[in-house]
Tab-separated table of C-alpha atoms and ligand atoms in Angstrom:
chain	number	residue	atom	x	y	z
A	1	UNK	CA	-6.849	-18.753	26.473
A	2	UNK	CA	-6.146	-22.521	27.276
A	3	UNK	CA	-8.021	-21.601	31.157
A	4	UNK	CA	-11.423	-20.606	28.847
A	5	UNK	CA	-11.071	-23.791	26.631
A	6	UNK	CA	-10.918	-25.499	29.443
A	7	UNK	CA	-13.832	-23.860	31.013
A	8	UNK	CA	-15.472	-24.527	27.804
A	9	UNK	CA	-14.193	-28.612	27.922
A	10	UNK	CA	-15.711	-28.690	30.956
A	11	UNK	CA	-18.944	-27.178	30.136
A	12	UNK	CA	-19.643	-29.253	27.499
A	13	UNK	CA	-18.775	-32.496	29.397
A	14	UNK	CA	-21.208	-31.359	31.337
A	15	UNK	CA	-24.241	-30.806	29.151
A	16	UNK	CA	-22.964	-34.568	27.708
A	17	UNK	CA	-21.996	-36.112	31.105
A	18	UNK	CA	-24.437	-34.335	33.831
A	19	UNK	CA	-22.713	-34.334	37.194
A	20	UNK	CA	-25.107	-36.532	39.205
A	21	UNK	CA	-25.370	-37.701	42.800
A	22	UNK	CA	-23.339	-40.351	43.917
A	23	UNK	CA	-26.230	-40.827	46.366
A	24	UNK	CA	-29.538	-40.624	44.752
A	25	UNK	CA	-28.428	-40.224	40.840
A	26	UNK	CA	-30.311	-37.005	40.703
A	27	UNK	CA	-28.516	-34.300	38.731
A	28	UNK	CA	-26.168	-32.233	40.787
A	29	UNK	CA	-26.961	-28.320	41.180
A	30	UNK	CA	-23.992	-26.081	40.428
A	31	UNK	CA	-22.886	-25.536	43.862
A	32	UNK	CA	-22.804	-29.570	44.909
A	33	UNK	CA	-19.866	-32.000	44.463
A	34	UNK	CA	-20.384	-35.343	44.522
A	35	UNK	CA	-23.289	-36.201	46.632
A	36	UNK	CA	-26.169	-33.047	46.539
A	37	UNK	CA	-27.245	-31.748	49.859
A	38	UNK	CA	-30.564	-33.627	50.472
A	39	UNK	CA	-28.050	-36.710	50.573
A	40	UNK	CA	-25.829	-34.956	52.993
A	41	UNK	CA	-28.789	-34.439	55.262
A	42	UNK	CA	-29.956	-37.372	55.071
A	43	UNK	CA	-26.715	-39.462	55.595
A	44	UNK	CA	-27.804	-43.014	57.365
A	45	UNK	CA	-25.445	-41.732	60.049
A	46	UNK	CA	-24.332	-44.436	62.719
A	47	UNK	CA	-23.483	-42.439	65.448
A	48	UNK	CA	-21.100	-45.337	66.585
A	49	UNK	CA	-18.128	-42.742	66.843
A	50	UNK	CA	-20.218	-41.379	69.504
A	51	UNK	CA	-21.347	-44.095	71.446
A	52	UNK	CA	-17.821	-45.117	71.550
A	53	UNK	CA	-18.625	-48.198	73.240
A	54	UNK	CA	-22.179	-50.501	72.954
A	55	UNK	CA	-22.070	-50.248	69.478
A	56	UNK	CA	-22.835	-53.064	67.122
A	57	UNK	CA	-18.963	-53.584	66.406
A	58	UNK	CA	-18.130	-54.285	70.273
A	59	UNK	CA	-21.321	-56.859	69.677
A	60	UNK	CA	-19.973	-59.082	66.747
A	61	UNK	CA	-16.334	-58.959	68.515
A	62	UNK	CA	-17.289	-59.407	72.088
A	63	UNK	CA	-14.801	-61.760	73.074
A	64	UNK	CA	-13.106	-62.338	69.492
A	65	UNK	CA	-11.270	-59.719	68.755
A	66	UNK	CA	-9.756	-56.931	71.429
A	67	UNK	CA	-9.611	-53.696	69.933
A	68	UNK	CA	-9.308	-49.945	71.803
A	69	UNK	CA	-11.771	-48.438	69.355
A	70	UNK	CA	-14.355	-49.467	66.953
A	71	UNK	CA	-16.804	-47.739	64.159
A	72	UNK	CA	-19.039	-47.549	61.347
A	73	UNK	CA	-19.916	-44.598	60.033
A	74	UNK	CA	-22.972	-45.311	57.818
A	75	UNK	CA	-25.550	-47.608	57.897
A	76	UNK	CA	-25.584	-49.669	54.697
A	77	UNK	CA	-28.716	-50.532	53.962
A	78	UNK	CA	-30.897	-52.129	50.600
A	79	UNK	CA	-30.996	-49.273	47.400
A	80	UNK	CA	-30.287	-46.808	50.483
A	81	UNK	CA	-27.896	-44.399	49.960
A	82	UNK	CA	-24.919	-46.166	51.699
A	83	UNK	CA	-25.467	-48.568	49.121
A	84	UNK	CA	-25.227	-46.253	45.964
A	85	UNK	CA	-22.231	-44.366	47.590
A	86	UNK	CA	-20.258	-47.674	48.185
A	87	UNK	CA	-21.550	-49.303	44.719
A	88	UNK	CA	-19.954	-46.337	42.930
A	89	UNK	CA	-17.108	-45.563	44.832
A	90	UNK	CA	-16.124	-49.765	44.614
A	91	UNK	CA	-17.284	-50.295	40.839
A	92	UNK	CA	-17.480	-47.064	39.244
A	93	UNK	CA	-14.195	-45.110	39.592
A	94	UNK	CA	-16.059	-42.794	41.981
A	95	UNK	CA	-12.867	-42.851	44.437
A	96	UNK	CA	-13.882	-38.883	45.167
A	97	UNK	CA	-16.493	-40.321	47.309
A	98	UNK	CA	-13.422	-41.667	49.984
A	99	UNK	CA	-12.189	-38.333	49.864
A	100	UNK	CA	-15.731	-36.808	50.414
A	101	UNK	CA	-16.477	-38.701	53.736
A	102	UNK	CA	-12.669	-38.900	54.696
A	103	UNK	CA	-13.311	-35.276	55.138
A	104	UNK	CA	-16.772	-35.104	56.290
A	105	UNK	CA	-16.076	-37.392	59.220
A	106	UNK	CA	-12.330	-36.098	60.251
A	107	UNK	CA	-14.052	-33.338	62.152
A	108	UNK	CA	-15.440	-35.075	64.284
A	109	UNK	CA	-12.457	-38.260	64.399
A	110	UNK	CA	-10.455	-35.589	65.088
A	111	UNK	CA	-11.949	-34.783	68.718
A	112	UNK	CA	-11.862	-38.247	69.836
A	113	UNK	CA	-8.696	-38.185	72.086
A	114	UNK	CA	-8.349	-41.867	71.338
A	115	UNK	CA	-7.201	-40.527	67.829
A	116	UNK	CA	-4.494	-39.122	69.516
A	117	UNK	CA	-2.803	-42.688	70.650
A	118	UNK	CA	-2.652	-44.289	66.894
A	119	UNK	CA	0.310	-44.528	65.271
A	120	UNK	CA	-0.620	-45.770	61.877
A	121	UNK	CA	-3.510	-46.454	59.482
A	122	UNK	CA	-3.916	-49.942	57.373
A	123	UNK	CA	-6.121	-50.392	54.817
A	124	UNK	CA	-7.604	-53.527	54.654
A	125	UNK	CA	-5.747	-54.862	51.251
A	126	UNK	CA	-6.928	-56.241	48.067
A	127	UNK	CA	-5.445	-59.303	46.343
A	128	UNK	CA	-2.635	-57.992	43.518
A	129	UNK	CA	-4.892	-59.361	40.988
A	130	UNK	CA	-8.053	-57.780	42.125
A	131	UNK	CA	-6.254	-54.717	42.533
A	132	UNK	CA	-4.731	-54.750	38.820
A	133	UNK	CA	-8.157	-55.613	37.569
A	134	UNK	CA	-10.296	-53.037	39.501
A	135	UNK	CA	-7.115	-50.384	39.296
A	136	UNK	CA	-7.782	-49.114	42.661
A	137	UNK	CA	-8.318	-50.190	46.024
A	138	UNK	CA	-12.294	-48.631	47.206
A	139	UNK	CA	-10.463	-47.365	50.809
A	140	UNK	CA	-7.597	-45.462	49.108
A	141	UNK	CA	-9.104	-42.258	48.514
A	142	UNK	CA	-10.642	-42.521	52.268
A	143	UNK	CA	-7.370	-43.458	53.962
A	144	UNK	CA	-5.605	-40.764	52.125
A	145	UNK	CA	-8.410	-37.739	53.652
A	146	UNK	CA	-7.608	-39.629	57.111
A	147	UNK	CA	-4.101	-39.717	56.971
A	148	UNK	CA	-3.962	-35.613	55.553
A	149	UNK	CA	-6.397	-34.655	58.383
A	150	UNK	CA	-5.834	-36.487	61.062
A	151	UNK	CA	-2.250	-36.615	60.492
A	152	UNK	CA	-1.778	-40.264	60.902
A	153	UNK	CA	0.424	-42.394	58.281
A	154	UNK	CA	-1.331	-44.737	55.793
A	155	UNK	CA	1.013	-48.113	56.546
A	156	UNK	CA	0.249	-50.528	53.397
A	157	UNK	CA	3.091	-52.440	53.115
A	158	UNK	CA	2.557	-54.329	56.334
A	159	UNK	CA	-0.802	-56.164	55.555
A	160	UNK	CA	-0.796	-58.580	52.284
A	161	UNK	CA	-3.949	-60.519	50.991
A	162	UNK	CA	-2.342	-63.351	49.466
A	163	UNK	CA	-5.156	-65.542	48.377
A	164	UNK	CA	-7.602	-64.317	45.965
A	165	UNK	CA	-11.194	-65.394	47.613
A	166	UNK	CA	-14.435	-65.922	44.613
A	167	UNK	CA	-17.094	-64.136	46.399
A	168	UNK	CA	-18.279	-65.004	49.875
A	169	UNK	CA	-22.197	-64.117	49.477
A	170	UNK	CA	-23.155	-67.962	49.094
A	171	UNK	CA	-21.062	-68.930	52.395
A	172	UNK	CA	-22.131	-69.566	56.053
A	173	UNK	CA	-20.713	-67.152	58.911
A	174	UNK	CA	-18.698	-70.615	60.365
A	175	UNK	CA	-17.449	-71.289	56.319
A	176	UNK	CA	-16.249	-67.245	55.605
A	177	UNK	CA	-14.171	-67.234	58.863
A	178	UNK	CA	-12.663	-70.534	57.965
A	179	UNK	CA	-12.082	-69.669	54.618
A	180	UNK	CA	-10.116	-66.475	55.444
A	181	UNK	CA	-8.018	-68.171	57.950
A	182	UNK	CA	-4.295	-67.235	56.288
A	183	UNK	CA	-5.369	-65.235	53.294
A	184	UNK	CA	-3.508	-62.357	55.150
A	185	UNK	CA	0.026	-62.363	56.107
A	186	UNK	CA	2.321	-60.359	57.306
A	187	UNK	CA	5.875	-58.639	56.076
A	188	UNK	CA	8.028	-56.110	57.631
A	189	UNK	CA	6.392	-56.653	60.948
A	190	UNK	CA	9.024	-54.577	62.649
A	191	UNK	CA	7.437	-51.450	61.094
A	192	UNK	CA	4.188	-51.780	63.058
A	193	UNK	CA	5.625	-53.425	66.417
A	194	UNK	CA	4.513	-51.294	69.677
A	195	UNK	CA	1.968	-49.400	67.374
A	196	UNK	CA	-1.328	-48.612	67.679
A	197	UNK	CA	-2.796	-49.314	64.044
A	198	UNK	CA	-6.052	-48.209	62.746
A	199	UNK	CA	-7.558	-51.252	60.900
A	200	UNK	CA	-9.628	-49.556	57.635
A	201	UNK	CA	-12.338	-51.151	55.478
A	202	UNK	CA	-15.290	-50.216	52.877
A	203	UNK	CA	-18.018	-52.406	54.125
A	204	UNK	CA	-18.893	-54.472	57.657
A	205	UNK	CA	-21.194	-57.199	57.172
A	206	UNK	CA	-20.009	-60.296	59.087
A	207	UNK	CA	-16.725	-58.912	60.450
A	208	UNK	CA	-14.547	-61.568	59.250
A	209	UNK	CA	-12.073	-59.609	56.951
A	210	UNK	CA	-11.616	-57.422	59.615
A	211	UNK	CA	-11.459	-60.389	62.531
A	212	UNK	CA	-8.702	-61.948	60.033
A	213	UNK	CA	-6.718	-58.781	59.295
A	214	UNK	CA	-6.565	-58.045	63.089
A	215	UNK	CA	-5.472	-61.320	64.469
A	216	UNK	CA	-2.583	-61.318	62.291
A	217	UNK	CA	-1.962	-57.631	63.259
A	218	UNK	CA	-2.205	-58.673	66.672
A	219	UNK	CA	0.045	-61.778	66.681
A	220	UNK	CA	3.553	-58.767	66.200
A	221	UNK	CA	4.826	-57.767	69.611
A	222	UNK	CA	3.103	-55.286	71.570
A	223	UNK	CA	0.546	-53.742	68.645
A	224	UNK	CA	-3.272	-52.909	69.805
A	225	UNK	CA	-5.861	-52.370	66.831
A	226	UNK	CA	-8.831	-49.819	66.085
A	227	UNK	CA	-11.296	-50.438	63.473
A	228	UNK	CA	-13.211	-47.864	61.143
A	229	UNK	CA	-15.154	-48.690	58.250
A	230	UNK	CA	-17.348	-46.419	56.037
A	231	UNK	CA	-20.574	-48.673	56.071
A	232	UNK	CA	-22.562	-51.113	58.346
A	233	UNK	CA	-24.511	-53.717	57.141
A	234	UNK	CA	-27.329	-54.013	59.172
A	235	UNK	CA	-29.079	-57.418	59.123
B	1	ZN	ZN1	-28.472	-37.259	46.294
């Protein structure tokens, strides 16, 4: 009785809250979830994870940063549908949409043999007070699908934003890297000493959350760093 309530519930939610794509905003047919299948197909795929090296990543951190492996997986681009999927998955509650492309990319993550050599993933953190006010941190969801499939840890009590940053858009490249000079620490560096650690983030534009997040990675004993993020912004 309660399962065809339910079924009801969720009917009527339905005719009053149409499931629509996180992608396009065009209502979802029965048999989609979260993003419909002209979406799917039309992904702004990177192909970074199979270039493995020459990709835009190894361009911005030539020199900067060392890191074993590095990838986008979609390229973020104006009203495209990078953009909607991170817009709703960072401002919307749509953390499903992690989960969706946690999954969608493991496959093929999973037959990269350098996937094989890391010990641990980190999410690139939010401030405490950002995360109280948004209730959720946008890599979460996508972290979690990484960690189940590819059978890696999630290690987030390593990395700590301690400043809280006003928004970055109106800065220079020079003024962003200067301004997140020590808004990350460090605390129980002995948990990710040796490791291999699999730096994690929504969104690349300039590179210099990640740049910050891995020097101070890099600075405990014997750790190496890999970078994934969903999107690329290309400029
Ligand atoms: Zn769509």
């Amino acid at each position: 009785m309660i399962k065809f309530f339910d079924k009801i519930h969720k009917n009527l939610l339905n005719v009053v809250f149409p499931a629509i794509c996180n992608g396009c905003s065009k209502l979802l047919l029965k048999n989609e979830k979260i993003i419909c299948s002209h979406c799917i197909h039309n992904l702004p795929l990177t192909h970074h994870h199979h270039l493995l090296k020459e990709t835009e990543i190894h361009k911005v951190f030539y020199g900067l940063v060392p890191f074993e492996f590095g990838a986008s997986l979609l390229y973020f681009r104006k009203k495209g549908i990078a953009q909607h999927l991170m817009h709703n998955l960072k401002y919307r509650n749509q953390q499903e949409i992690g989960t969706y492309l946690g999954n969608y990319f493991s496959k093929d993550l999973m037959k990269l043999p350098i996937f094989k050599d890391i010990d641990g993933i980190i999410p690139v953190p939010l401030h405490k007070k950002r995360l109280h006010e948004r209730g959720y941190n946008q890599v979460t969801t996508f972290c979690e699908s990484l960690e189940k499939n590819l059978v890696i840890p999630i290690i987030d009590d390593v990395l700590i934003k301690s400043k809280n940053l006003k928004s970055q858009i109106q800065k220079s490249k020079g003024n962003r890297l200067e301004a997140n000079k020590n808004v990350f620490l460090i605390e129980n560096a002995h948990k990710i000493e040796g490791k291999h650690l699999l730096l994690v983030d929504d969104i690349f534009t300039t590179g210099a959350t990640i740049e910050a997040c891995a020097k101070e990675i890099l600075k405990i004993k014997n750790t190496k760093i890999s970078i994934l993020t969903m999107a690329y912004t290309q400029s």
